[in-house]
Short mmCIF file of C-alpha atoms in Angstrom, two decimals:
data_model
loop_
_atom_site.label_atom_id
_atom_site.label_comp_id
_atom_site.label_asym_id
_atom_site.label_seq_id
_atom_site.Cartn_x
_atom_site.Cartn_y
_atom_site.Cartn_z
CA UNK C 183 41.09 28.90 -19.61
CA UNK C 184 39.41 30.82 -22.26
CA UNK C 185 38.03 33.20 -19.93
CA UNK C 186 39.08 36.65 -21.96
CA UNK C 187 35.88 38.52 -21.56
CA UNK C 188 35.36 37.95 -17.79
CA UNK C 189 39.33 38.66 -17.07
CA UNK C 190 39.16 42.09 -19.49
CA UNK C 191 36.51 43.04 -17.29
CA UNK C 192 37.83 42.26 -13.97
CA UNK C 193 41.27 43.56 -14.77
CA UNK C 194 39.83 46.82 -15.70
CA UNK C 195 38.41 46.60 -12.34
CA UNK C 196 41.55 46.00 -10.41
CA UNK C 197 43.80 48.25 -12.50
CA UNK C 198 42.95 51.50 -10.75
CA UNK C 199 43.31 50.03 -7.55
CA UNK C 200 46.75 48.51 -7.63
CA UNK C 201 49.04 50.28 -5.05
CA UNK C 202 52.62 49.31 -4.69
CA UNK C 203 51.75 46.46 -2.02
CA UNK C 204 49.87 44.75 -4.26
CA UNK C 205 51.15 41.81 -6.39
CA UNK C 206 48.54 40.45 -9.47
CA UNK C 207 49.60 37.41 -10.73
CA UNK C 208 47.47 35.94 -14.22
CA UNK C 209 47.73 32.66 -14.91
CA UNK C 210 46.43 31.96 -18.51
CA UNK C 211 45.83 27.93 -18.15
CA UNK C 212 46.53 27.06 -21.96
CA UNK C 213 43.39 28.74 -23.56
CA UNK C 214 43.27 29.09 -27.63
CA UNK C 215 44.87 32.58 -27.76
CA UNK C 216 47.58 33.84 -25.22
CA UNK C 217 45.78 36.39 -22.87
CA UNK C 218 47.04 40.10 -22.97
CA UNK C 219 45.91 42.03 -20.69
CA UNK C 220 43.83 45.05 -21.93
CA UNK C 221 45.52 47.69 -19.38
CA UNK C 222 49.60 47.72 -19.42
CA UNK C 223 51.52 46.34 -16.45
CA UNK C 224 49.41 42.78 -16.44
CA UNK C 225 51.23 40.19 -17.55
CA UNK C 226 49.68 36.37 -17.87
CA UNK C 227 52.11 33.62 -16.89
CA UNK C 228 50.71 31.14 -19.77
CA UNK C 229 51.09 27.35 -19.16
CA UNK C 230 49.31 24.19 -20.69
CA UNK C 231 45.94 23.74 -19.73
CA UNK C 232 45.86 21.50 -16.09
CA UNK C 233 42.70 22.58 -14.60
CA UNK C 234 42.67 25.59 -11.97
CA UNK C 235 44.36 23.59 -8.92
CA UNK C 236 47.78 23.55 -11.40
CA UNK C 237 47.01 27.30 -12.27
CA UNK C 238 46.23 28.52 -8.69
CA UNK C 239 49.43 26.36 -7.49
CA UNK C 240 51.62 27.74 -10.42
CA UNK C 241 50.64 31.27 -8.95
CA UNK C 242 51.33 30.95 -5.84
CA UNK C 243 54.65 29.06 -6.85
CA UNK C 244 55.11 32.75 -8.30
CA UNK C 245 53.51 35.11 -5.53
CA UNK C 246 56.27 37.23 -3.54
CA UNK C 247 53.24 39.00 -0.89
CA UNK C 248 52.90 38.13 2.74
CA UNK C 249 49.15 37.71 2.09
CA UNK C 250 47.19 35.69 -1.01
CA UNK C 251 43.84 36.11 -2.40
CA UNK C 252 42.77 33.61 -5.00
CA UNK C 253 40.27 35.84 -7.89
CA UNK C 254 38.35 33.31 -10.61
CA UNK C 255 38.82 34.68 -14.20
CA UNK C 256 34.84 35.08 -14.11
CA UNK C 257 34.75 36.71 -10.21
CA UNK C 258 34.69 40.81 -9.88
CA UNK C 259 35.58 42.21 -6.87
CA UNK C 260 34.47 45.54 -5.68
CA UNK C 261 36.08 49.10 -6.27
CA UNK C 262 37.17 49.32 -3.28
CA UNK C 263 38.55 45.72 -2.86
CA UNK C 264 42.28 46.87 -2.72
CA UNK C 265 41.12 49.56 -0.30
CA UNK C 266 39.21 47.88 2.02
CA UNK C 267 41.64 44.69 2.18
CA UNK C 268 44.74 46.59 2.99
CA UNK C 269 42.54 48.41 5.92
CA UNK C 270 41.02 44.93 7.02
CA UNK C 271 44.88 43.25 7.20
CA UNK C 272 46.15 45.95 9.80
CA UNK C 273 44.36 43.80 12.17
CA UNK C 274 47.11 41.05 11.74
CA UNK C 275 44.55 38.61 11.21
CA UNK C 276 45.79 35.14 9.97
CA UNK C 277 43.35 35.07 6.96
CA UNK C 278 40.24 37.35 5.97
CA UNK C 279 36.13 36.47 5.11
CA UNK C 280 34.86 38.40 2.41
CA UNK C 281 31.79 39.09 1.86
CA UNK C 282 30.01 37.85 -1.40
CA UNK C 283 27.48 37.79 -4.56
CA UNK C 284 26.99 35.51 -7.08
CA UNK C 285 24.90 36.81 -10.38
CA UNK C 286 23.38 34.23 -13.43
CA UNK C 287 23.23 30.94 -13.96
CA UNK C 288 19.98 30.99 -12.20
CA UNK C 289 22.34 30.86 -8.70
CA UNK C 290 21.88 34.43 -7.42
CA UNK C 291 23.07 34.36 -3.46
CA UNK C 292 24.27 37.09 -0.98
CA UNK C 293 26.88 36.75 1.55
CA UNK C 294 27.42 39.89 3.67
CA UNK C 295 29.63 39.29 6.64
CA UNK C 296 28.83 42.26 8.95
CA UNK C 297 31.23 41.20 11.91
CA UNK C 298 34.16 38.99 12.78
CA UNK C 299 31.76 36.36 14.39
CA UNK C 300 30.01 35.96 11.34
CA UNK C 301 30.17 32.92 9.39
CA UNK C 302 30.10 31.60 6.15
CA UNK C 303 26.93 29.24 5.32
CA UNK C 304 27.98 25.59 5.61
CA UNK C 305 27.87 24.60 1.79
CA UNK C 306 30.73 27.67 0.90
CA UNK C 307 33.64 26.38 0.45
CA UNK C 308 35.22 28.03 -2.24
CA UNK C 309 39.14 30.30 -1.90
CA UNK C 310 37.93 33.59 -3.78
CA UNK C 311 35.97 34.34 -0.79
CA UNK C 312 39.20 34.46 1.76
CA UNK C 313 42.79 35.72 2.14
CA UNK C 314 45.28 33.85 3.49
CA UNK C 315 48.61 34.89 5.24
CA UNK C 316 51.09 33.13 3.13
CA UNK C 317 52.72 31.26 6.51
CA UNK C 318 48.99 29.87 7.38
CA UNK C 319 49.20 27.99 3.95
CA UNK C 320 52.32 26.94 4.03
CA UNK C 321 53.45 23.69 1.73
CA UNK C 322 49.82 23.27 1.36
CA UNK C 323 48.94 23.02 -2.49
CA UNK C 324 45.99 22.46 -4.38
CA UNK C 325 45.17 18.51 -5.58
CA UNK C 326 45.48 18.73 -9.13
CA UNK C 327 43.76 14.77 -9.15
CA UNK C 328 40.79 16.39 -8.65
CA UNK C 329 38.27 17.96 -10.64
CA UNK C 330 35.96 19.59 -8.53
CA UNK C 331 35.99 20.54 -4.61
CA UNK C 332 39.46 20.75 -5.22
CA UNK C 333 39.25 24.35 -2.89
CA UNK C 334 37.18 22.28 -0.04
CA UNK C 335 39.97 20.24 0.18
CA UNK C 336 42.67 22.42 0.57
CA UNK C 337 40.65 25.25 3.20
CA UNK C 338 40.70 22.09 5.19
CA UNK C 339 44.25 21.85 4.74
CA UNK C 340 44.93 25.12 5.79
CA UNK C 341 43.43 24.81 9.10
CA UNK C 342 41.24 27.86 9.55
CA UNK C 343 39.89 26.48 13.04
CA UNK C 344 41.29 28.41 15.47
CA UNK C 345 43.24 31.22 13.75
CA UNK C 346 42.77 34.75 13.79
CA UNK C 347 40.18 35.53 11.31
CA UNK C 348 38.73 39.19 10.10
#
């Protein structure tokens, strides 16, 4: 919602990366102006504003891939994020850590997972930090009642204990 400067930036990010496996799905949550994308072959599915569980459920509604990242309109992900997921899913894991830094708002923290074994501090909860296999999540949906820990809720959901993990 509203969040044209951060998505220009991180769509100019992900636009050299794209490879033919790769699905990017924008969901423009009802901001003031409909989002177009500053690259071609972006397209924003635009919908009235619900609050990110209805946008991150439209999307995946929408998604067609085997596998499902969740990326904030204010998140970046590294140049090499295409790159280095494709490489990491060969493993056949049933979802994927990712490593992690927040910048401003007087938050700055550092997540770098160095092995499988690793593990995310307790307090992180959040989806833009995994990838799922789209059969792990299953009819599992985010609960668009609630405003905040809305991505707690459905990690629990999903049942991460035991599965395959890289």
């Amino acid at each position: 919602y509203n969040a044209e400067p951060f998505l220009d930036e991180l769509v100019r990010r992900l636009f050299p990366q794209l490879t033919k496996e790769v699905e990017v799905i924008i969901v423009d949550d009802g901001s003031n102006f409909p989002y177009i994308a500053p690259v071609k072959g972006f397209k924003a599915i635009r919908k009235p504003n619900g609050g990110v569980s209805s946008a991150r459920n439209l999307g995946l509604s929408k998604a067609k891939g085997e596998w499902v990242a969740f990326i904030d309109a204010d998140d970046l992900v590294a140049e090499d994020y295409v790159e280095t997921v494709l490489k990491t899913l060969e493993d056949d894991p049933d979802f994927v850590y990712l490593s992690w830094k927040t910048f401003g708002r007087g938050w700055d923290y550092e997540v770098i997972l160095k092995s499988v074994e690793d593990k995310f501090p307790e307090f992180n909860l959040c989806v833009w930090n995994r990838i799922y296999r789209r059969s792990m999540i299953g009819e599992v949906r985010f609960n668009e009642k609630k405003a905040i820990a809305e991505d707690a809720q459905f990690i629990r959901e999903v049942h991460e204990e035991g599965r395959k993990k890289d």
